[in-house]
Amino acid sequence: MEINTTKSQLTPASTLSGLNKFKHFLVLSLLITFSFNAFAADNSEQPNKELSKEAYLDLSKPYTHKQSNTTKKDNQATAFLKEVAGTARTALGSTNSGNTDQLGNKITKGVSNQLKNQAINKTEGFVNNKANTFLNAFGAGRSEVSIGGLSSKKLNYSLRTIQPISELDANSKALTFIQASIASGKSTDSRRTTVNLGIGHRLLVEDDMAIAGINVFTDYESKSSHKRLSLGLEYQRANFSVNINKYHIFSDKKLVNSVEERGMSGYDVKLSGQAPYLPWAKIKGTYYYWDAKAGPDIKGNVLGVDIEITPSVSFEFGQENNNTMDAKSYGKLTVKLPLGNKQKFTNFAIASKAFKDSRKMDLGALAWVERSNKIMVEREGGDGNTISFKGLTYKLVTSPDTGRVWLDRNLGATQVATSPNDSAAYGDYYEFGRDDICPAGFSVPTEGELAADTTIATTTQIDGAARAFSSFLKIPVAGQNGTADGSISAGLAGLGALLWTKTVGSNATKGRHLAVSPGTNGADFDDLNRDLRLSVRCIKTRTPISFNGLTYKMITSSKTGRVWLDRNLGATQVATKADDSAAYGHYYQWGRNDDGHEFKNSLTTQTQATILTPVSGKFIDSKNVAFKSDWTNADSNGGKRVVAWADGGVNDICPVGFSVPTQAELAADTTGINNDTAFSGFLRLPNAGFRDNKGKLDAIVGSHIRMWTRSVQASNNRHSIYLKFNSGGAIFDVSNRIDGFSVRCIKD
């Protein structure tokens, strides 16, 4: 139960000027008073020491009886809620006045007695009443305050107030106001205090039948010094309201209790309206989005129903769900002090009309701006930055080599491995290629992604079961669980580790997997039948790169661990076959910028450039002219263009953080590939051919590969080096810089 005392007061314009009201508000803000939120669950260590003021009932988990030598009794608040819930079920199912009266009597006596004698001790009750009486003596606005946690020495408090700063009377058509709040309480790691201060403006619209408003808030958390700004829009009618808020964090990453944390920007949309034919019930809905950096973006919703039991008592229940946690139900009983003895109780009858009649709105009601006052944060390391998925909570671990983020244990495992053969860390077993088995924002790794943090890692290289366990991934020897039809039995548990990747094997019946044997020098990737059930470790999906109107994914080499774009620069898709023309991409003259010349059908010109950065957008051809080998005379040895084609260079054609590869970089990831296997390799290289020095697509388009490096020939620096393939493998040759070849970008 949240114990709140509220007051709404309308003062004539002549009583106080806007300036004096603002002064009163500033004085009020200095008188920091408090609000309490706790949990109405039994504390086995301190039974009945403290009962909560707001009861959140977790309805998402089934009740499981465990035999014990002692009988655990409901605390008094829980017992009371069960009584009310039982009576409410009967009353809500009937319009019988006797049932309704029974519910009313139960709440009248029960709430009064429980609140007075059980839910708050005398000290808290005295402080809350005095604080609210004192608080509402100031200004013309509305305020709420309460204190809790005194008996447990874990003080929790909050205050919120809304105060008009423009003249407000019964004839006012517009209102400017300030809303402020301060809340402090124990978080998971430390006490956090958050201050919110905003200014808003509201107008009566639609013949006074609705209120429209705009507001700006700033939020500050003292422990972390996180700062946030928000812009909000609101619309209110008698039976419906909507609030839209956009939040922008403008503080940097902070170190709090040895854990790095970052505030998150985002937005939410809050809707509330009367339930059809149920004038005593409101339907509430919230959609929210938080922009995460270390983990997946958080997208979720809260759906609930708020039932008015009396003007002072209401019960809200519903469910919250987002992509980083399992669905969680909640229940909240709210009681506003003072609790009257002669309040009328709701007759839970079904109305004859779907909605109550609309009425004119009153700016003097001073409805709260509905927003998220708490600054949302994500944490890297420590006890924060976790994901709840299918009943388990995983931490996120970051590779010291690649910086990639992984789940801290195998999917389905109940704990991180404490030893190589810790069976609780084995997790579940999956067939190859199962869809959507990882949390949102995560996926089964490719062979390259898993290799980069295991077999070819620098600081965490795995060569056997011992090092697999000692690595940051803590890989246990979970073995395999056979096939579903029993044709292959489970085996190797306690001996070897087998992890699926999502990389397809040599044929349709195979998938690639990591096999780690008990000894040293025993870790490698190989094909395995898809129906065999192995462990899975999920990796955070990289955010795709948007560049020049196209969206690229990043792929990781299993040979070098280097990261490449998933297709040729300018291609609209990854190659689906060797002669997939949509995967050919653009044709670049060596070292030139992306001014438009690279399009396969761009216009041509026979005027040689005199600078490194032409902007004509035309492909420079050499037919019928004296120059044959180069599109510019500004860099005869190519040295300037080697630099210009690197990340940040004047002719940088790759996304930020990427460059055109050198000969050595491209060679390291194409060794062992020939013209027949180039398409089936992880780079998926299509037979794009090239555009010749006359500006025409050569006849080899569709049958051969020509791909630029940014390296020059040492013996004759008037030529540059490119990659091609024959039946024997990869070959690096030289060509005139005026030719147009494909480009594949590599991450620096």
XYZ file of C-alpha atoms in Angstrom:
748
model
C 0.000 0.000 0.000
C 1.278 3.409 -0.828
C 0.299 5.804 1.963
C -0.243 9.175 0.352
C -2.044 12.283 1.500
C -3.158 14.507 -1.348
C -4.593 17.974 -1.498
C -5.830 20.060 -4.360
C -6.546 23.695 -3.612
C -7.653 26.583 -5.803
C -6.590 30.004 -4.560
C -8.009 33.246 -6.012
C -5.647 35.162 -8.222
C -5.526 38.076 -5.829
C -4.149 35.995 -2.947
C -0.629 35.572 -4.213
C 1.222 36.866 -7.226
C 2.963 34.402 -9.509
C 6.299 35.508 -8.078
C 5.238 34.865 -4.484
C 3.927 31.438 -5.422
C 7.256 30.620 -7.004
C 9.065 31.712 -3.825
C 6.819 29.458 -1.765
C 7.644 26.605 -4.112
C 11.385 27.125 -3.675
C 10.981 27.105 0.100
C 8.906 23.970 -0.209
C 11.573 22.262 -2.301
C 14.123 22.814 0.453
C 11.868 21.060 2.974
C 12.760 17.630 1.660
C 10.165 15.162 2.833
C 9.707 11.601 2.057
C 7.844 8.701 0.304
C 8.028 5.014 1.041
C 7.991 1.988 -1.259
C 8.707 -1.479 0.131
C 7.662 -5.091 -0.325
C 4.953 -6.905 1.588
C 6.830 -10.208 1.765
C 7.812 -12.083 4.889
C 11.403 -11.515 5.935
C 12.772 -14.757 7.335
C 15.603 -12.981 9.067
C 13.492 -10.247 10.657
C 9.914 -11.551 10.828
C 7.190 -8.933 11.289
C 9.749 -6.168 11.809
C 8.359 -4.032 8.974
C 5.297 -4.183 6.801
C 5.178 -2.471 3.436
C 3.161 0.537 2.440
C 2.802 -0.623 -1.155
C 2.321 -4.327 -1.741
C 3.743 -5.678 -4.991
C 2.557 -9.243 -5.425
C 4.626 -11.311 -7.893
C 1.946 -13.326 -9.676
C 4.270 -14.625 -12.392
C 5.673 -17.581 -10.421
C 3.585 -20.631 -9.464
C 3.345 -21.535 -5.806
C 5.516 -24.536 -4.962
C 5.150 -26.256 -1.610
C 8.349 -27.417 0.036
C 8.060 -29.601 3.087
C 9.583 -28.030 6.175
C 9.772 -28.694 9.869
C 8.188 -25.344 10.575
C 5.018 -23.823 9.204
C 5.459 -20.439 7.542
C 2.536 -18.164 8.277
C 1.330 -15.300 6.145
C 2.296 -11.961 7.560
C -0.675 -9.849 8.564
C -0.630 -7.662 5.489
C -0.550 -10.691 3.178
C -3.356 -12.406 5.089
C -5.460 -9.277 4.858
C -4.866 -8.956 1.106
C -5.938 -12.578 0.651
C -9.163 -11.871 2.538
C -9.879 -8.779 0.442
C -9.043 -10.647 -2.774
C -11.400 -13.478 -1.869
C -14.242 -11.119 -1.091
C -13.489 -9.053 -4.198
C -13.779 -12.116 -6.423
C -17.279 -12.739 -5.085
C -18.355 -9.099 -5.326
C -16.888 -8.512 -8.772
C -18.744 -11.505 -10.119
C -22.114 -10.192 -8.995
C -24.127 -7.011 -8.760
C -25.745 -8.246 -5.554
C -25.721 -5.404 -3.061
C -25.012 -7.788 -0.188
C -21.765 -8.889 -1.776
C -20.810 -5.319 -2.482
C -21.587 -4.315 1.092
C -19.530 -7.255 2.311
C -16.572 -6.035 0.277
C -17.113 -2.510 1.556
C -17.256 -3.627 5.174
C -14.204 -5.822 4.745
C -12.193 -2.948 3.336
C -13.586 -0.397 5.799
C -12.663 -2.424 8.831
C -9.711 -4.296 7.388
C -7.889 -1.403 5.790
C -8.492 0.877 8.743
C -7.388 -1.688 11.315
C -4.473 -3.058 9.325
C -3.144 0.356 8.427
C -3.529 1.684 11.932
C -2.305 -1.388 13.794
C -0.145 -3.399 11.392
C 0.992 -1.719 8.179
C 2.561 1.381 9.734
C 3.988 1.769 13.156
C 3.104 4.750 15.302
C 6.263 6.660 14.459
C 5.781 6.385 10.711
C 2.094 7.223 10.948
C 2.801 10.300 13.046
C 5.582 11.503 10.740
C 3.550 10.933 7.581
C 0.490 12.769 8.872
C 2.506 15.691 10.202
C 4.588 15.913 7.039
C 1.551 15.971 4.782
C -0.300 18.499 6.933
C 2.736 20.766 6.922
C 3.462 20.250 3.239
C 0.016 21.158 1.978
C -0.037 24.390 3.981
C 2.208 25.897 1.298
C 1.253 27.195 -2.116
C -1.813 26.724 -4.256
C -0.814 23.349 -5.582
C -0.909 19.696 -4.788
C 1.657 17.621 -2.924
C 2.254 14.071 -1.744
C 4.745 12.868 0.826
C 5.431 9.896 3.084
C 8.233 8.241 5.027
C 8.953 4.595 5.690
C 11.570 2.126 6.761
C 12.252 3.709 10.149
C 12.010 0.472 12.106
C 14.486 -1.330 9.860
C 16.853 1.651 9.696
C 16.491 1.585 5.898
C 14.884 4.947 5.346
C 12.995 5.403 2.092
C 11.372 8.678 1.228
C 9.931 10.681 -1.624
C 8.128 13.931 -2.249
C 6.318 15.186 -5.294
C 4.563 18.484 -5.759
C 2.898 20.354 -8.590
C 2.555 24.133 -8.206
C 0.999 26.720 -10.549
C 3.223 29.679 -11.410
C 0.676 31.463 -13.575
C -2.582 32.933 -12.323
C -5.115 30.177 -11.743
C -8.822 30.605 -11.063
C -12.094 29.070 -12.176
C -11.990 30.970 -15.489
C -8.387 30.124 -16.419
C -7.913 28.724 -19.923
C -4.168 28.200 -19.613
C -1.810 27.110 -16.871
C 1.938 27.209 -16.446
C 3.199 25.042 -13.623
C 6.223 23.450 -12.035
C 6.323 19.802 -11.012
C 9.131 18.516 -8.824
C 9.943 15.329 -6.993
C 12.729 13.838 -4.929
C 13.003 10.170 -4.020
C 15.632 8.215 -2.127
C 15.906 4.563 -1.276
C 18.132 1.537 -1.203
C 18.906 0.199 -4.662
C 20.562 -3.127 -5.448
C 24.019 -1.757 -4.757
C 23.651 1.470 -2.798
C 21.292 4.258 -1.782
C 20.138 6.300 -4.750
C 18.535 9.741 -4.619
C 16.875 11.132 -7.731
C 15.662 14.705 -8.202
C 13.208 15.662 -10.959
C 12.297 19.244 -11.833
C 10.086 20.270 -14.715
C 8.040 23.103 -16.104
C 4.895 22.624 -18.133
C 2.154 24.511 -19.915
C -1.444 23.333 -20.336
C -4.349 24.672 -22.385
C -8.058 23.954 -22.320
C -9.053 22.866 -25.832
C -12.057 21.421 -27.641
C -14.556 23.697 -25.869
C -12.929 22.953 -22.523
C -13.567 19.229 -22.941
C -9.852 18.384 -23.097
C -6.466 19.553 -21.843
C -3.374 19.611 -24.059
C 0.062 20.271 -22.655
C 3.802 20.265 -23.148
C 6.521 19.913 -20.530
C 10.293 19.844 -20.112
C 12.008 18.018 -17.249
C 15.545 17.593 -16.010
C 16.515 14.611 -13.871
C 19.573 14.159 -11.663
C 20.792 11.171 -9.653
C 23.180 12.117 -6.872
C 25.055 8.825 -6.433
C 26.149 8.543 -10.046
C 25.732 12.164 -11.210
C 23.669 10.903 -14.135
C 21.799 13.746 -15.850
C 18.834 13.514 -18.166
C 16.537 15.857 -20.083
C 13.047 15.009 -21.291
C 10.384 16.552 -23.491
C 6.783 15.484 -22.958
C 3.388 15.935 -24.571
C 0.099 15.211 -22.814
C -3.585 15.035 -23.643
C -6.346 14.593 -21.045
C -10.078 13.999 -21.266
C -12.528 12.923 -18.585
C -12.275 9.258 -19.569
C -8.927 9.100 -21.330
C -5.363 10.425 -21.118
C -2.124 9.969 -23.043
C 1.436 11.032 -22.193
C 4.386 10.791 -24.581
C 7.877 11.379 -23.174
C 11.263 11.457 -24.920
C 14.308 11.122 -22.645
C 17.871 12.128 -23.512
C 20.800 11.276 -21.269
C 23.581 13.853 -21.371
C 26.021 12.485 -18.804
C 28.988 10.250 -19.617
C 29.646 6.724 -18.412
C 30.214 6.661 -14.632
C 32.086 4.375 -12.243
C 29.782 3.535 -9.321
C 30.908 1.041 -6.672
C 33.625 -0.262 -9.031
C 31.041 -0.920 -11.757
C 30.805 1.124 -14.942
C 27.268 2.254 -15.649
C 25.684 4.384 -18.318
C 22.375 6.203 -18.365
C 20.048 5.279 -21.206
C 18.070 7.504 -23.533
C 14.660 6.390 -24.722
C 10.962 7.151 -24.777
C 7.664 5.935 -23.388
C 3.997 6.248 -24.276
C 1.461 6.016 -21.438
C -2.257 5.511 -22.037
C -5.072 5.380 -19.501
C -8.796 5.136 -20.033
C -12.026 3.852 -18.559
C -12.777 0.192 -19.179
C -15.913 -0.103 -21.349
C -19.072 -0.548 -19.224
C -16.964 -0.553 -16.035
C -16.860 3.050 -14.737
C -14.974 1.896 -11.626
C -12.049 0.435 -13.614
C -9.284 2.009 -15.671
C -7.184 0.242 -18.268
C -3.555 1.385 -18.243
C -0.922 0.711 -20.862
C 2.698 1.790 -21.255
C 5.124 1.094 -24.079
C 8.780 1.916 -23.450
C 12.099 1.786 -25.275
C 15.585 2.282 -23.802
C 18.673 2.612 -25.985
C 21.316 0.280 -24.534
C 24.970 0.138 -25.545
C 26.372 -2.834 -23.624
C 23.310 -5.070 -23.990
C 20.280 -5.293 -26.255
C 17.977 -2.288 -26.543
C 15.139 -2.682 -24.052
C 11.654 -2.737 -25.567
C 8.675 -3.551 -23.403
C 5.186 -2.811 -22.220
C 3.120 -2.695 -19.060
C -0.587 -3.522 -19.182
C -2.763 -3.172 -16.109
C -6.215 -2.562 -14.661
C -6.833 -0.108 -11.809
C -10.008 -0.780 -9.790
C -11.422 1.944 -7.543
C -12.670 0.360 -4.317
C -13.356 3.651 -2.505
C -12.293 7.220 -3.268
C -9.246 6.516 -1.081
C -8.514 2.890 -1.931
C -7.689 1.336 -5.279
C -6.127 -1.889 -6.439
C -4.045 -2.159 -9.605
C -2.866 -5.396 -11.166
C -1.227 -6.198 -14.455
C 1.819 -7.537 -16.222
C 5.122 -6.145 -17.480
C 7.017 -7.758 -20.315
C 10.125 -6.813 -22.300
C 12.750 -8.464 -24.457
C 15.312 -8.786 -21.637
C 13.157 -10.512 -19.022
C 10.316 -12.949 -18.573
C 6.808 -11.563 -18.204
C 6.203 -10.422 -14.630
C 2.823 -9.866 -13.002
C 2.253 -7.288 -10.291
C -0.403 -6.161 -7.863
C -0.520 -2.811 -6.062
C -2.919 -1.685 -3.344
C -2.942 2.091 -2.887
C -4.446 3.875 0.112
C -4.566 7.653 0.442
C -4.621 9.176 3.895
C -6.744 10.301 5.663
C -8.918 7.219 5.328
C -12.501 8.306 5.954
C -14.883 6.202 8.022
C -17.976 6.994 5.943
C -16.693 6.687 2.412
C -18.988 5.104 -0.130
C -17.772 1.897 -1.639
C -17.915 1.079 -5.286
C -20.911 -0.857 -6.489
C -19.197 -3.154 -8.964
C -22.064 -3.075 -11.412
C -21.925 -3.137 -15.183
C -23.081 0.196 -16.605
C -25.674 0.537 -19.333
C -23.364 2.778 -21.376
C -19.847 1.940 -22.520
C -18.366 5.170 -21.154
C -19.324 7.845 -18.689
C -20.524 11.130 -20.128
C -17.774 13.551 -20.994
C -17.469 16.649 -18.885
C -15.538 19.855 -18.967
C -11.989 19.644 -17.720
C -10.578 21.687 -14.837
C -7.007 22.979 -14.919
C -7.218 23.372 -11.154
C -7.299 19.591 -10.702
C -3.521 19.716 -11.282
C -3.149 16.187 -12.618
C 0.357 14.806 -12.358
C 2.563 14.650 -15.427
C 2.905 10.910 -16.008
C 6.531 10.036 -16.819
C 9.414 7.818 -15.735
C 11.140 9.719 -12.941
C 13.858 7.123 -12.419
C 16.922 7.346 -14.660
C 17.368 4.005 -16.403
C 20.949 2.706 -16.378
C 22.870 -0.248 -17.764
C 25.929 -1.668 -16.066
C 29.055 -3.335 -17.410
C 30.469 -5.975 -15.095
C 29.785 -6.293 -11.378
C 26.313 -7.378 -10.355
C 24.575 -5.251 -12.949
C 23.969 -5.650 -16.659
C 21.924 -8.827 -16.532
C 19.318 -10.419 -18.772
C 16.363 -12.484 -17.588
C 15.343 -15.159 -20.063
C 13.061 -18.180 -19.642
C 13.210 -18.111 -15.868
C 16.986 -17.642 -15.588
C 19.085 -14.516 -15.084
C 22.338 -14.263 -17.016
C 25.151 -11.792 -16.555
C 27.003 -10.405 -19.553
C 30.744 -10.934 -19.939
C 33.030 -9.038 -22.292
C 35.880 -10.593 -24.240
C 39.310 -9.122 -23.408
C 40.358 -9.813 -27.009
C 37.483 -8.814 -29.259
C 35.337 -6.715 -26.930
C 32.327 -8.857 -27.863
C 29.632 -9.455 -25.235
C 28.536 -12.995 -24.326
C 26.164 -14.632 -21.874
C 28.161 -15.742 -18.847
C 27.244 -19.417 -19.235
C 25.704 -21.983 -21.564
C 22.090 -21.426 -22.505
C 19.849 -23.072 -19.918
C 22.590 -23.511 -17.307
C 21.605 -22.609 -13.757
C 25.053 -21.284 -12.828
C 28.468 -20.343 -14.167
C 30.837 -23.318 -14.148
C 32.743 -23.753 -10.873
C 34.794 -26.604 -12.371
C 35.185 -28.127 -15.852
C 32.715 -30.929 -15.045
C 30.141 -28.817 -13.152
C 26.903 -30.412 -14.384
C 24.808 -27.413 -13.245
C 26.688 -25.371 -15.864
C 26.126 -27.746 -18.791
C 22.855 -26.116 -19.770
C 20.351 -27.331 -22.349
C 21.168 -29.199 -25.550
C 19.965 -28.119 -28.995
C 19.943 -29.408 -32.539
C 21.737 -27.280 -35.125
C 19.897 -24.311 -36.572
C 17.118 -23.943 -34.010
C 15.539 -20.491 -34.361
C 15.156 -17.889 -31.621
C 16.761 -19.862 -28.815
C 18.816 -16.901 -27.550
C 17.526 -13.781 -25.763
C 16.526 -10.826 -27.924
C 19.621 -9.014 -29.147
C 21.718 -12.186 -28.915
C 22.309 -15.070 -31.315
C 24.175 -18.317 -31.737
C 27.706 -17.259 -32.845
C 29.176 -17.883 -36.261
C 32.288 -20.021 -36.491
C 34.341 -16.861 -36.882
C 32.823 -15.181 -33.838
C 33.377 -18.206 -31.605
C 36.886 -18.818 -32.966
C 37.918 -15.213 -32.341
C 37.329 -15.699 -28.607
C 38.505 -19.315 -28.325
C 40.880 -21.090 -30.725
C 42.559 -18.004 -32.206
C 42.169 -15.597 -29.291
C 45.255 -13.798 -28.051
C 44.818 -13.691 -24.273
C 42.110 -16.353 -23.897
C 43.172 -18.946 -26.468
C 41.624 -22.338 -25.813
C 43.566 -25.523 -26.595
C 41.851 -27.997 -24.297
C 39.282 -28.488 -21.561
C 41.413 -26.923 -18.818
C 41.867 -23.634 -20.648
C 38.266 -23.682 -21.855
C 37.184 -23.584 -18.219
C 39.796 -21.001 -17.152
C 38.882 -18.635 -20.004
C 36.472 -15.751 -19.484
C 33.733 -17.904 -21.058
C 34.082 -20.627 -18.363
C 33.190 -23.409 -20.822
C 32.335 -26.718 -19.078
C 32.803 -30.190 -20.577
C 29.094 -30.704 -21.226
C 29.540 -33.297 -23.970
C 26.549 -34.040 -26.204
C 23.055 -35.329 -25.576
C 22.628 -37.641 -28.540
C 19.825 -37.374 -31.065
C 16.123 -37.071 -30.428
C 15.396 -40.403 -32.130
C 18.006 -42.195 -30.026
C 20.124 -43.249 -32.999
C 23.127 -41.656 -31.287
C 23.419 -41.869 -27.522
C 24.552 -39.076 -25.225
C 28.237 -39.017 -24.445
C 31.428 -37.151 -23.515
C 29.799 -35.385 -20.546
C 32.599 -34.628 -18.109
C 35.210 -35.169 -20.825
C 34.788 -32.814 -23.774
C 33.031 -29.584 -24.687
C 30.948 -29.322 -27.844
C 29.348 -26.014 -28.866
C 27.244 -25.283 -31.928
C 27.900 -22.323 -34.192
C 25.350 -21.123 -36.738
C 27.757 -21.610 -39.649
C 26.514 -24.169 -42.170
C 28.729 -27.193 -42.760
C 30.019 -28.716 -45.977
C 26.553 -29.975 -46.940
C 22.914 -29.627 -45.949
C 23.126 -32.287 -43.218
C 26.081 -30.714 -41.397
C 26.681 -27.783 -39.080
C 29.951 -26.347 -37.799
C 30.812 -26.830 -34.130
C 33.653 -26.253 -31.683
C 35.071 -29.445 -30.199
C 37.287 -29.208 -27.110
C 38.998 -32.405 -25.948
C 40.284 -33.168 -22.435
C 43.977 -32.777 -23.310
C 45.990 -29.874 -24.706
C 46.098 -29.005 -28.416
C 42.584 -30.336 -28.582
C 40.289 -27.547 -29.763
C 39.102 -27.157 -33.324
C 36.088 -26.597 -35.553
C 34.553 -29.354 -37.623
C 31.376 -30.576 -39.309
C 28.786 -32.517 -37.315
C 25.358 -33.952 -38.078
C 22.670 -31.314 -37.495
C 20.404 -33.583 -35.450
C 22.969 -34.114 -32.701
C 22.160 -32.064 -29.603
C 24.955 -29.823 -28.287
C 25.394 -26.898 -25.899
C 24.969 -23.302 -27.072
C 26.608 -20.084 -25.862
C 24.914 -16.865 -27.065
C 26.761 -13.757 -28.247
C 25.412 -10.222 -28.445
C 24.404 -9.346 -31.973
C 26.361 -6.489 -33.475
C 24.420 -3.395 -34.416
C 24.256 -3.243 -38.236
C 26.087 -0.406 -39.960
C 24.086 2.100 -41.980
C 26.279 3.673 -44.644
C 25.416 5.587 -47.806
C 21.837 4.366 -47.785
C 22.673 0.689 -47.254
C 22.785 -1.470 -44.132
C 25.717 -3.843 -43.659
C 26.317 -6.557 -41.094
C 29.750 -7.456 -39.749
C 31.277 -10.913 -40.112
C 34.268 -12.384 -38.291
C 37.010 -14.520 -39.828
C 37.635 -17.878 -38.147
C 41.233 -17.741 -39.416
C 42.318 -14.319 -38.211
C 39.495 -13.001 -36.043
C 39.348 -9.917 -38.269
C 35.981 -8.280 -38.908
C 34.739 -7.514 -42.423
C 31.617 -6.071 -43.993
C 29.323 -8.902 -45.046
C 29.388 -7.932 -48.732
C 31.100 -5.787 -51.339
C 30.838 -2.048 -50.913
C 27.687 -0.845 -52.667
C 26.071 -4.298 -52.935
C 22.413 -4.459 -51.966
C 22.638 -7.999 -50.565
C 24.992 -10.798 -49.571
C 25.712 -13.095 -52.508
C 23.229 -15.945 -52.858
C 25.225 -17.461 -55.731
C 28.539 -16.774 -57.427
C 26.981 -14.715 -60.227
C 24.472 -12.820 -58.061
C 24.539 -9.382 -59.702
C 22.873 -7.727 -56.680
C 25.986 -8.657 -54.685
C 28.564 -7.249 -57.122
C 28.557 -3.773 -55.611
C 30.336 -0.725 -56.999
C 33.449 -0.492 -59.187
C 36.058 1.911 -57.794
C 39.046 3.405 -59.531
C 42.026 2.792 -57.247
C 42.375 5.299 -54.418
C 39.468 7.453 -55.603
C 36.661 8.827 -53.420
C 33.003 7.846 -53.733
C 31.847 10.816 -55.793
C 29.489 8.740 -57.949
C 31.987 7.422 -60.492
C 31.775 3.984 -58.838
C 28.264 3.186 -60.083
C 28.419 0.640 -62.888
C 26.453 2.882 -65.262
C 27.987 6.252 -64.322
C 28.887 8.638 -67.115
C 32.461 8.760 -68.367
C 34.924 11.527 -69.119
C 38.306 11.591 -70.847
C 39.628 14.428 -68.730
C 42.300 13.218 -66.327
C 41.973 14.601 -62.790
C 44.668 16.897 -61.426
C 43.718 16.428 -57.769
C 43.081 13.452 -55.464
C 39.478 14.394 -54.694
C 37.526 14.947 -57.925
C 33.794 15.502 -57.567
C 32.632 15.117 -61.151
C 30.921 11.803 -60.455
C 32.169 10.515 -63.801
C 34.302 7.455 -64.497
C 37.578 8.693 -66.007
C 38.394 6.545 -69.076
C 41.515 6.564 -71.209
C 40.244 5.673 -74.652
C 41.576 7.945 -77.372
C 43.747 9.905 -74.897
C 47.427 9.934 -74.045
C 47.187 8.671 -70.440
C 46.403 4.977 -70.069
C 47.113 3.830 -66.524
C 45.855 6.381 -63.972
C 42.794 8.551 -63.456
C 44.858 11.370 -61.840
C 48.311 12.867 -62.271
C 48.431 14.179 -58.691
C 49.963 11.062 -57.103
C 52.237 9.183 -59.491
C 53.665 6.658 -56.995
C 50.365 6.035 -55.180
C 51.706 6.831 -51.720
C 49.134 9.517 -50.989
C 46.256 7.266 -52.008
C 47.446 4.431 -49.761
C 46.784 6.847 -46.902
C 43.685 8.358 -48.525
C 41.944 4.966 -48.654
C 42.567 4.219 -44.970
C 39.989 4.994 -42.287
C 39.662 8.770 -41.969
C 41.629 9.456 -45.148
C 40.586 12.142 -47.600
C 39.203 9.508 -49.967
C 37.874 7.155 -47.282
C 35.126 5.114 -48.951
C 34.449 2.702 -46.049
C 32.291 3.174 -42.941
C 33.897 4.724 -39.855
C 36.389 2.301 -38.312
C 36.866 0.392 -41.579
C 39.419 0.664 -44.384
C 40.178 -0.831 -47.771
C 42.386 -3.832 -46.838
C 46.083 -4.097 -47.517
C 47.452 -7.023 -49.527
C 48.520 -8.778 -46.311
C 45.105 -8.351 -44.687
C 43.220 -9.697 -47.687
C 45.701 -12.545 -48.199
C 45.353 -13.750 -44.595
C 41.643 -14.421 -45.061
C 41.674 -15.794 -48.627
C 44.464 -18.379 -48.346
C 43.256 -21.775 -49.504
C 40.359 -20.340 -51.517
C 40.126 -20.751 -55.290
C 37.783 -19.486 -57.967
C 35.346 -22.330 -57.292
C 35.204 -21.893 -53.499
C 35.400 -18.094 -53.157
C 31.620 -17.792 -53.023
C 31.195 -20.540 -50.419
C 33.784 -19.009 -48.055
C 32.790 -16.762 -45.156
C 33.352 -13.619 -47.280
C 30.843 -14.827 -49.902
C 32.818 -13.257 -52.758
C 30.781 -12.956 -55.986
C 32.164 -12.957 -59.522
C 31.773 -9.218 -59.989
C 34.442 -8.869 -62.688
C 35.591 -5.288 -63.343
C 35.046 -2.083 -65.324
C 37.863 -1.538 -67.806
C 39.835 1.587 -68.681
C 37.288 2.427 -71.372
C 34.468 2.521 -68.820
C 32.869 -0.746 -69.951
C 32.045 -3.816 -67.875
C 34.494 -6.507 -68.932
C 33.406 -9.846 -70.322
C 34.586 -11.676 -67.194
C 31.717 -10.192 -65.138
C 29.849 -13.196 -63.751
C 32.796 -15.570 -63.975
C 35.787 -13.994 -62.197
C 36.714 -11.791 -59.233
C 38.779 -8.615 -59.246
C 39.146 -6.878 -55.863
C 41.359 -3.934 -54.933
C 43.758 -3.788 -52.020
C 45.209 -0.437 -51.013
C 48.782 -1.676 -51.546
C 51.132 -0.641 -54.388
C 53.658 -2.737 -56.274
C 57.097 -2.356 -54.721
C 59.077 -2.833 -57.962
C 56.828 -0.601 -60.045
C 54.853 1.810 -57.936
C 52.858 3.019 -60.915
C 50.624 -0.030 -60.461
C 48.464 -1.185 -57.572
C 47.731 -4.666 -56.257
C 44.444 -6.512 -56.606
C 43.108 -9.983 -55.748
C 41.937 -12.562 -58.266
C 41.438 -16.319 -58.177
C 42.138 -19.259 -60.443
C 41.635 -22.973 -59.947
C 44.803 -23.143 -57.854
C 43.929 -20.450 -55.340
C 44.211 -16.751 -54.597
C 46.577 -14.642 -56.688
C 47.680 -11.063 -56.139
C 48.450 -9.236 -59.359
C 48.903 -5.617 -60.447
C 46.714 -3.433 -62.635
C 46.322 0.096 -63.905
C 44.730 2.394 -61.347
C 42.215 3.606 -63.881
C 40.388 0.248 -63.814
C 37.263 -0.146 -61.685
C 37.378 -3.098 -59.242
C 35.276 -4.298 -56.308
C 36.115 -3.314 -52.723
C 35.470 -5.177 -49.448
C 36.108 -3.160 -46.256
C 37.894 -4.525 -43.175
C 37.625 -3.272 -39.599
C 40.796 -1.627 -38.313
